[in-house]
Amino acid sequence: MKYVVVTGGVVSGLGKGVTASSIGVVLKACGLRVTSIKIDPYLNTDAGTMSPFEHGEVFVLDDGGEVDLDLGNYERFLDVTLTRDNNITTGKIYQSVLDRERKGDYLGKTVQVVPHITDAIKDWIESVSVIPVDGKDGPADICVIELGGTVGDIESMPFIEALRQLSFSVGKDNFCLVHVSLIPVLGVVGEQKTKPTQHSVRELRALGLTPDLLVCRSAQPLLENTKEKLSRFCHVPAGNILNIHDVPNIWHVPLLLRNQNSHEAILEQLNCKSIATIPDLQEWTIRAETFDSLTDSVKIAMVGKYTGLSDSYLSVVKALLHACIACSLKPIIEWVAASDLEDESEKMTPEVHAVAWGALKSAACILIPGGFGDRGVQGMILAAKFARENNIPYLGICLGMQISVIEIARTVLGLERANSTEFDLKTPDPVIIFMPEGSRTHMGSTMRLGSRKTIFQTSECITSKLYHMSSYVDERHRHRYEVNPEWIGKLEEAGLHFVGRDESGKRMEILELPNHPFYVGVQFHPEFKSRPGRPSPVFVGFILAATGQLQK
């Protein structure tokens, strides 16, 4: 196995994930098979219990793994299906070592960070890297590993040491280190500063790792004298110093790397030029340029809880982008904080309330994504009601589906206190309930997670047609509440059609409202399987309905 390791310096949030994904795209375009591993130095076992405000969205894999959002980037860019083990965390490593210690595997030994933790990291990397993720047999040619955080962080030290040992054990021809760093421009002088990168590389070298390539993040293209200075002080050949400057959309990043011959530098370092071809990125180029040239747009109101951080809904945003490009449209997302739509907001902050409702009413369609907790729920219910009563295309995902059930129970059935037991344990009309197999004492990995089958109850519904009249569909889930089976009869009498159910027939997966341009709720998360060039059918239908093209 040959490894490309991507580290970051100076500051976090430089786009290591997009860089690692883009390197994978270019290598894959050279005819090589690529897999990915993300290392997160935090102590959490996985990303499942983290706040979207703090860490962005939780991405869910087919096997139910709750992982870092960068694995979503890998899946979308490389069109692969990863496993939970492709996300390594400090918590997973320490847990595995401590479990072995309790079983007596280290009997007589003093268990230490070096060698036991570092050995566990190396063993994990070497075992996971050979698992095929592209649907073919046998291991990939290259494994791209991204080390989260910033070089110098205390928590990443064991991983740095493990990677140093790995580089020594696999040999120079099988290990390529790519360091991503920031080149800031200060004040009115406008000079590109190299000193932060110099310090970052010096720290990396002090820890025993020497970068083979430097990827410099900057607002504007890197100047030649900046590149020469970096080469001189960082001991990296000028040809191996790459620049990722700000671009109109992230699909340009693999093209930037290809244009700077990044693949040649990496293939040279890994001594595998003989098995590689000239990178074929024609489809990728067309996609990037098509998006830049789009003139028509569609306005989408995204009504959620975490609208202050767009990464909280990263996969939804990407799925909208994929669907819009398939319809030759540019998405304009109006972020609407659900709590701003509520009556309480009108009393406390009337201007904010008016702006929120203005954004909702000016949109061509309304989307309510997943979420947890009761904050903003009343605003979501008002948004779902507005979409239903005004024939505005509506898509509810997970919580968004449950919101539409609560809204119809309250408005159409007249059950004013109808609710989810998540928000009101004492509701007399619990139309949404806690799943019987769920755990009330443990939060991590206790939800209904991963890819599950949804059976269509009729082929005459919108979603079945969008999925090319399939009898069933496999989509990924992440929820611990569901529609109460005891209320299905009354809800269907009120006009809702539950057109998709699980294999038992008792769990509601898809709802539709007939005689409405597009009113669809799905319990699963279709955004997790959306890909550039292969958008989610539900999202495509949503965008088509917003532009009056669905029936055609």
mmCIF file of C-alpha atoms in Angstrom, residues 43-302:
data_model
loop_
_atom_site.group_PDB
_atom_site.id
_atom_site.type_symbol
_atom_site.label_atom_id
_atom_site.label_comp_id
_atom_site.label_asym_id
_atom_site.label_seq_id
_atom_site.Cartn_x
_atom_site.Cartn_y
_atom_site.Cartn_z
ATOM 1 C CA LEU A 43 -11.405 11.853 22.421
ATOM 2 C CA ASN A 44 -14.977 11.188 21.266
ATOM 3 C CA THR A 45 -15.400 7.657 19.944
ATOM 4 C CA ASP A 46 -17.237 9.099 16.952
ATOM 5 C CA ALA A 47 -18.922 12.343 15.835
ATOM 6 C CA GLY A 48 -22.419 11.157 16.813
ATOM 7 C CA THR A 49 -22.820 13.164 20.033
ATOM 8 C CA MET A 50 -21.183 16.398 18.812
ATOM 9 C CA SER A 51 -23.075 19.651 18.337
ATOM 10 C CA PRO A 52 -23.370 20.763 14.688
ATOM 11 C CA PHE A 53 -22.543 24.276 15.933
ATOM 12 C CA GLU A 54 -19.155 23.075 17.121
ATOM 13 C CA HIS A 55 -18.168 20.476 14.573
ATOM 14 C CA GLY A 56 -20.473 20.802 11.564
ATOM 15 C CA GLU A 57 -22.791 18.031 10.425
ATOM 16 C CA VAL A 58 -22.545 14.392 11.427
ATOM 17 C CA PHE A 59 -22.137 12.354 8.238
ATOM 18 C CA VAL A 60 -23.698 8.871 8.246
ATOM 19 C CA LEU A 61 -22.268 5.911 6.324
ATOM 20 C CA ASP A 62 -23.977 2.793 4.941
ATOM 21 C CA ASP A 63 -22.814 0.724 7.916
ATOM 22 C CA GLY A 64 -24.292 3.235 10.368
ATOM 23 C CA GLY A 65 -21.008 4.926 11.240
ATOM 24 C CA GLU A 66 -21.461 8.505 12.505
ATOM 25 C CA VAL A 67 -18.360 10.246 11.222
ATOM 26 C CA ASP A 68 -16.675 13.541 10.444
ATOM 27 C CA LEU A 69 -18.113 15.584 7.561
ATOM 28 C CA ASP A 70 -14.830 15.209 5.637
ATOM 29 C CA LEU A 71 -15.762 11.589 4.923
ATOM 30 C CA GLY A 72 -18.753 13.022 3.109
ATOM 31 C CA ASN A 73 -16.335 15.002 0.939
ATOM 32 C CA TYR A 74 -14.371 11.814 0.213
ATOM 33 C CA GLU A 75 -17.502 9.882 -0.759
ATOM 34 C CA ARG A 76 -18.795 12.682 -3.005
ATOM 35 C CA PHE A 77 -15.467 13.464 -4.692
ATOM 36 C CA LEU A 78 -14.229 9.877 -5.104
ATOM 37 C CA ASP A 79 -17.632 8.173 -5.480
ATOM 38 C CA VAL A 80 -16.743 5.494 -2.929
ATOM 39 C CA THR A 81 -18.595 3.885 -0.006
ATOM 40 C CA LEU A 82 -16.536 4.140 3.178
ATOM 41 C CA THR A 83 -16.910 2.322 6.503
ATOM 42 C CA ARG A 84 -16.942 3.548 10.096
ATOM 43 C CA ASP A 85 -13.352 2.285 10.440
ATOM 44 C CA ASN A 86 -12.224 4.803 7.797
ATOM 45 C CA ASN A 87 -12.651 7.418 10.536
ATOM 46 C CA ILE A 88 -10.033 6.983 13.278
ATOM 47 C CA THR A 89 -10.435 8.917 16.535
ATOM 48 C CA THR A 90 -8.324 9.059 19.683
ATOM 49 C CA GLY A 91 -11.319 7.586 21.532
ATOM 50 C CA LYS A 92 -11.443 4.527 19.239
ATOM 51 C CA ILE A 93 -7.698 3.923 19.533
ATOM 52 C CA TYR A 94 -7.545 4.245 23.322
ATOM 53 C CA GLN A 95 -10.680 2.143 23.718
ATOM 54 C CA SER A 96 -9.208 -0.670 21.602
ATOM 55 C CA VAL A 97 -5.915 -0.593 23.556
ATOM 56 C CA LEU A 98 -7.669 -0.509 26.937
ATOM 57 C CA ASP A 99 -9.958 -3.378 25.918
ATOM 58 C CA ARG A 100 -6.878 -5.432 25.028
ATOM 59 C CA GLU A 101 -5.208 -4.465 28.295
ATOM 60 C CA ARG A 102 -8.273 -5.632 30.281
ATOM 61 C CA LYS A 103 -8.265 -8.949 28.409
ATOM 62 C CA GLY A 104 -4.617 -9.461 29.359
ATOM 63 C CA ASP A 105 -3.093 -9.126 25.880
ATOM 64 C CA TYR A 106 -0.282 -6.991 27.325
ATOM 65 C CA LEU A 107 0.143 -9.092 30.460
ATOM 66 C CA GLY A 108 3.282 -8.091 32.332
ATOM 67 C CA LYS A 109 3.832 -4.994 30.202
ATOM 68 C CA THR A 110 3.468 -1.351 31.157
ATOM 69 C CA VAL A 111 0.964 -0.018 28.587
ATOM 70 C CA GLN A 112 2.237 3.286 27.167
ATOM 71 C CA VAL A 113 1.504 5.799 24.425
ATOM 72 C CA VAL A 114 4.684 4.613 22.716
ATOM 73 C CA PRO A 115 4.709 1.848 21.586
ATOM 74 C CA HIS A 116 1.184 0.576 22.345
ATOM 75 C CA ILE A 117 -0.981 3.508 21.213
ATOM 76 C CA THR A 118 1.229 4.269 18.199
ATOM 77 C CA ASP A 119 1.285 0.575 17.214
ATOM 78 C CA ALA A 120 -2.524 0.461 17.449
ATOM 79 C CA ILE A 121 -2.738 3.507 15.139
ATOM 80 C CA LYS A 122 -0.373 1.927 12.585
ATOM 81 C CA ASP A 123 -2.201 -1.412 12.723
ATOM 82 C CA TRP A 124 -5.553 0.338 12.246
ATOM 83 C CA ILE A 125 -4.288 2.305 9.228
ATOM 84 C CA GLU A 126 -2.690 -0.742 7.600
ATOM 85 C CA SER A 127 -5.776 -2.953 8.092
ATOM 86 C CA VAL A 128 -8.366 -0.374 6.982
ATOM 87 C CA SER A 129 -6.388 0.829 3.951
ATOM 88 C CA VAL A 130 -6.712 -2.569 2.242
ATOM 89 C CA ILE A 131 -10.535 -2.705 2.543
ATOM 90 C CA PRO A 132 -11.974 -2.063 -0.959
ATOM 91 C CA VAL A 133 -14.399 0.892 -1.025
ATOM 92 C CA ASP A 134 -15.062 1.252 -4.768
ATOM 93 C CA GLY A 135 -17.060 -1.917 -5.363
ATOM 94 C CA LYS A 136 -14.096 -3.798 -6.858
ATOM 95 C CA ASP A 137 -12.143 -6.716 -5.437
ATOM 96 C CA GLY A 138 -8.745 -6.337 -3.802
ATOM 97 C CA PRO A 139 -7.092 -3.377 -2.072
ATOM 98 C CA ALA A 140 -6.708 0.101 -3.559
ATOM 99 C CA ASP A 141 -3.414 1.374 -4.976
ATOM 100 C CA ILE A 142 -3.187 4.489 -2.804
ATOM 101 C CA CYS A 143 -4.629 5.449 0.585
ATOM 102 C CA VAL A 144 -5.071 9.182 1.234
ATOM 103 C CA ILE A 145 -4.906 9.900 4.974
ATOM 104 C CA GLU A 146 -5.993 13.255 6.397
ATOM 105 C CA LEU A 147 -4.782 14.174 9.878
ATOM 106 C CA GLY A 148 -7.320 16.508 11.475
ATOM 107 C CA GLY A 149 -6.371 19.525 13.538
ATOM 108 C CA THR A 150 -3.153 21.503 13.264
ATOM 109 C CA VAL A 151 0.451 20.288 13.589
ATOM 110 C CA GLY A 152 1.593 21.177 17.107
ATOM 111 C CA ASP A 153 -1.716 20.330 18.816
ATOM 112 C CA ILE A 154 -1.093 18.192 21.910
ATOM 113 C CA GLU A 155 -3.847 15.727 21.016
ATOM 114 C CA SER A 156 -2.385 14.949 17.582
ATOM 115 C CA MET A 157 1.110 14.078 18.850
ATOM 116 C CA PRO A 158 0.571 10.278 19.091
ATOM 117 C CA PHE A 159 -0.724 10.270 15.497
ATOM 118 C CA ILE A 160 2.259 12.297 14.250
ATOM 119 C CA GLU A 161 4.597 9.804 15.912
ATOM 120 C CA ALA A 162 2.649 6.843 14.484
ATOM 121 C CA LEU A 163 2.821 8.370 10.987
ATOM 122 C CA ARG A 164 6.571 8.966 11.436
ATOM 123 C CA GLN A 165 7.015 5.296 12.325
ATOM 124 C CA LEU A 166 4.776 4.267 9.416
ATOM 125 C CA SER A 167 6.837 6.318 6.955
ATOM 126 C CA PHE A 168 9.980 4.556 8.192
ATOM 127 C CA SER A 169 8.494 1.050 8.097
ATOM 128 C CA VAL A 170 6.891 1.291 4.608
ATOM 129 C CA GLY A 171 9.838 3.145 3.043
ATOM 130 C CA LYS A 172 10.230 6.376 1.072
ATOM 131 C CA ASP A 173 8.681 4.967 -2.100
ATOM 132 C CA ASN A 174 5.425 4.247 -0.304
ATOM 133 C CA PHE A 175 4.926 7.432 1.717
ATOM 134 C CA CYS A 176 4.226 10.968 0.514
ATOM 135 C CA LEU A 177 3.564 13.808 2.967
ATOM 136 C CA VAL A 178 1.522 16.804 1.812
ATOM 137 C CA HIS A 179 1.428 19.766 4.208
ATOM 138 C CA VAL A 180 -1.373 22.336 3.816
ATOM 139 C CA SER A 181 -0.563 25.781 5.158
ATOM 140 C CA LEU A 182 -1.793 29.372 5.067
ATOM 141 C CA ILE A 183 -0.124 32.238 3.205
ATOM 142 C CA PRO A 184 -1.723 35.363 4.684
ATOM 143 C CA VAL A 185 -1.604 38.888 3.254
ATOM 144 C CA LEU A 186 -1.309 41.610 5.879
ATOM 145 C CA GLY A 187 -2.465 45.219 5.773
ATOM 146 C CA VAL A 188 -2.242 47.687 2.927
ATOM 147 C CA VAL A 189 1.212 46.445 1.866
ATOM 148 C CA GLY A 190 -0.378 43.367 0.299
ATOM 149 C CA GLU A 191 2.710 41.197 0.747
ATOM 150 C CA GLN A 192 2.262 37.420 0.896
ATOM 151 C CA LYS A 193 3.774 36.293 4.207
ATOM 152 C CA THR A 194 5.668 32.978 4.361
ATOM 153 C CA LYS A 195 6.807 33.062 7.997
ATOM 154 C CA PRO A 196 3.779 31.159 9.456
ATOM 155 C CA THR A 197 4.350 28.334 6.959
ATOM 156 C CA GLN A 198 8.086 28.290 7.701
ATOM 157 C CA HIS A 199 7.356 27.844 11.425
ATOM 158 C CA SER A 200 4.757 25.163 10.722
ATOM 159 C CA VAL A 201 7.148 23.146 8.527
ATOM 160 C CA ARG A 202 9.930 23.559 11.093
ATOM 161 C CA GLU A 203 7.648 22.121 13.785
ATOM 162 C CA LEU A 204 6.684 19.211 11.531
ATOM 163 C CA ARG A 205 10.356 18.468 10.798
ATOM 164 C CA ALA A 206 11.177 18.620 14.515
ATOM 165 C CA LEU A 207 8.611 15.860 15.014
ATOM 166 C CA GLY A 208 10.360 13.675 12.461
ATOM 167 C CA LEU A 209 8.259 14.292 9.337
ATOM 168 C CA THR A 210 9.461 16.187 6.276
ATOM 169 C CA PRO A 211 6.856 17.413 3.759
ATOM 170 C CA ASP A 212 7.324 16.231 0.179
ATOM 171 C CA LEU A 213 4.763 18.720 -1.128
ATOM 172 C CA LEU A 214 3.494 22.035 0.231
ATOM 173 C CA VAL A 215 -0.055 23.138 -0.544
ATOM 174 C CA CYS A 216 -0.414 26.850 0.111
ATOM 175 C CA ARG A 217 -3.857 28.312 0.760
ATOM 176 C CA SER A 218 -4.238 31.963 -0.221
ATOM 177 C CA ALA A 219 -6.834 34.437 -1.432
ATOM 178 C CA GLN A 220 -4.879 35.266 -4.599
ATOM 179 C CA PRO A 221 -2.526 33.099 -6.709
ATOM 180 C CA LEU A 222 0.935 32.592 -5.192
ATOM 181 C CA LEU A 223 3.648 34.897 -6.525
ATOM 182 C CA GLU A 224 6.850 33.364 -7.915
ATOM 183 C CA ASN A 225 9.085 35.084 -5.362
ATOM 184 C CA THR A 226 6.832 33.754 -2.563
ATOM 185 C CA LYS A 227 7.217 30.239 -3.955
ATOM 186 C CA GLU A 228 11.019 30.617 -4.193
ATOM 187 C CA LYS A 229 11.210 31.861 -0.616
ATOM 188 C CA LEU A 230 9.134 28.921 0.630
ATOM 189 C CA SER A 231 11.308 26.488 -1.303
ATOM 190 C CA ARG A 232 14.485 27.942 0.165
ATOM 191 C CA PHE A 233 13.364 27.977 3.805
ATOM 192 C CA CYS A 234 11.130 24.889 3.870
ATOM 193 C CA HIS A 235 13.458 22.583 1.883
ATOM 194 C CA VAL A 236 10.738 21.680 -0.623
ATOM 195 C CA PRO A 237 11.468 21.854 -4.394
ATOM 196 C CA ALA A 238 9.674 24.786 -6.059
ATOM 197 C CA GLY A 239 7.903 22.340 -8.391
ATOM 198 C CA ASN A 240 6.395 20.622 -5.340
ATOM 199 C CA ILE A 241 4.921 23.837 -3.925
ATOM 200 C CA LEU A 242 1.277 23.957 -4.981
ATOM 201 C CA ASN A 243 -1.179 26.795 -4.584
ATOM 202 C CA ILE A 244 -4.898 26.522 -3.899
ATOM 203 C CA HIS A 245 -6.228 30.047 -4.103
ATOM 204 C CA ASP A 246 -9.873 31.045 -3.738
ATOM 205 C CA VAL A 247 -11.978 29.688 -6.630
ATOM 206 C CA PRO A 248 -15.639 30.138 -7.692
ATOM 207 C CA ASN A 249 -16.533 26.596 -6.589
ATOM 208 C CA ILE A 250 -14.652 23.701 -4.971
ATOM 209 C CA TRP A 251 -14.855 21.564 -8.125
ATOM 210 C CA HIS A 252 -12.049 23.756 -9.468
ATOM 211 C CA VAL A 253 -9.647 22.472 -6.776
ATOM 212 C CA PRO A 254 -8.781 19.140 -8.495
ATOM 213 C CA LEU A 255 -8.297 21.099 -11.736
ATOM 214 C CA LEU A 256 -5.948 23.535 -9.954
ATOM 215 C CA LEU A 257 -3.896 20.605 -8.646
ATOM 216 C CA ARG A 258 -3.856 18.907 -12.061
ATOM 217 C CA ASN A 259 -2.759 22.138 -13.775
ATOM 218 C CA GLN A 260 0.169 22.390 -11.339
ATOM 219 C CA ASN A 261 1.177 18.764 -12.065
ATOM 220 C CA SER A 262 0.546 17.676 -8.480
ATOM 221 C CA HIS A 263 -0.042 14.118 -9.702
ATOM 222 C CA GLU A 264 3.434 13.958 -11.260
ATOM 223 C CA ALA A 265 5.089 15.086 -8.015
ATOM 224 C CA ILE A 266 3.093 12.550 -5.972
ATOM 225 C CA LEU A 267 3.575 9.693 -8.462
ATOM 226 C CA GLU A 268 7.316 10.474 -8.586
ATOM 227 C CA GLN A 269 7.545 10.359 -4.804
ATOM 228 C CA LEU A 270 5.582 7.087 -4.666
ATOM 229 C CA ASN A 271 7.493 5.571 -7.589
ATOM 230 C CA CYS A 272 4.318 4.545 -9.417
ATOM 231 C CA LYS A 273 4.468 6.557 -12.638
ATOM 232 C CA SER A 274 4.626 3.321 -14.614
ATOM 233 C CA ILE A 275 1.097 2.257 -13.622
ATOM 234 C CA ALA A 276 -0.499 5.711 -14.001
ATOM 235 C CA THR A 277 -2.000 7.407 -17.054
ATOM 236 C CA ILE A 278 -2.484 11.060 -17.996
ATOM 237 C CA PRO A 279 -5.285 12.362 -15.731
ATOM 238 C CA ASP A 280 -8.685 12.389 -17.430
ATOM 239 C CA LEU A 281 -10.737 15.119 -15.777
ATOM 240 C CA GLN A 282 -12.961 16.056 -18.713
ATOM 241 C CA GLU A 283 -16.238 15.347 -16.898
ATOM 242 C CA TRP A 284 -14.960 17.198 -13.831
ATOM 243 C CA THR A 285 -13.939 20.217 -15.954
ATOM 244 C CA ILE A 286 -17.351 20.385 -17.652
ATOM 245 C CA ARG A 287 -19.079 20.291 -14.248
ATOM 246 C CA ALA A 288 -16.946 23.084 -12.772
ATOM 247 C CA GLU A 289 -17.298 25.317 -15.824
ATOM 248 C CA THR A 290 -21.019 24.606 -16.226
ATOM 249 C CA PHE A 291 -21.703 25.805 -12.691
ATOM 250 C CA ASP A 292 -19.751 29.033 -13.310
ATOM 251 C CA SER A 293 -21.741 29.798 -16.464
ATOM 252 C CA LEU A 294 -25.242 29.217 -15.042
ATOM 253 C CA THR A 295 -27.453 32.300 -15.182
ATOM 254 C CA ASP A 296 -30.885 31.076 -14.062
ATOM 255 C CA SER A 297 -31.347 30.495 -10.351
ATOM 256 C CA VAL A 298 -33.840 29.088 -7.865
ATOM 257 C CA LYS A 299 -34.395 30.462 -4.360
ATOM 258 C CA ILE A 300 -34.642 27.798 -1.627
ATOM 259 C CA ALA A 301 -35.695 28.602 1.942
ATOM 260 C CA MET A 302 -33.769 26.389 4.370
#
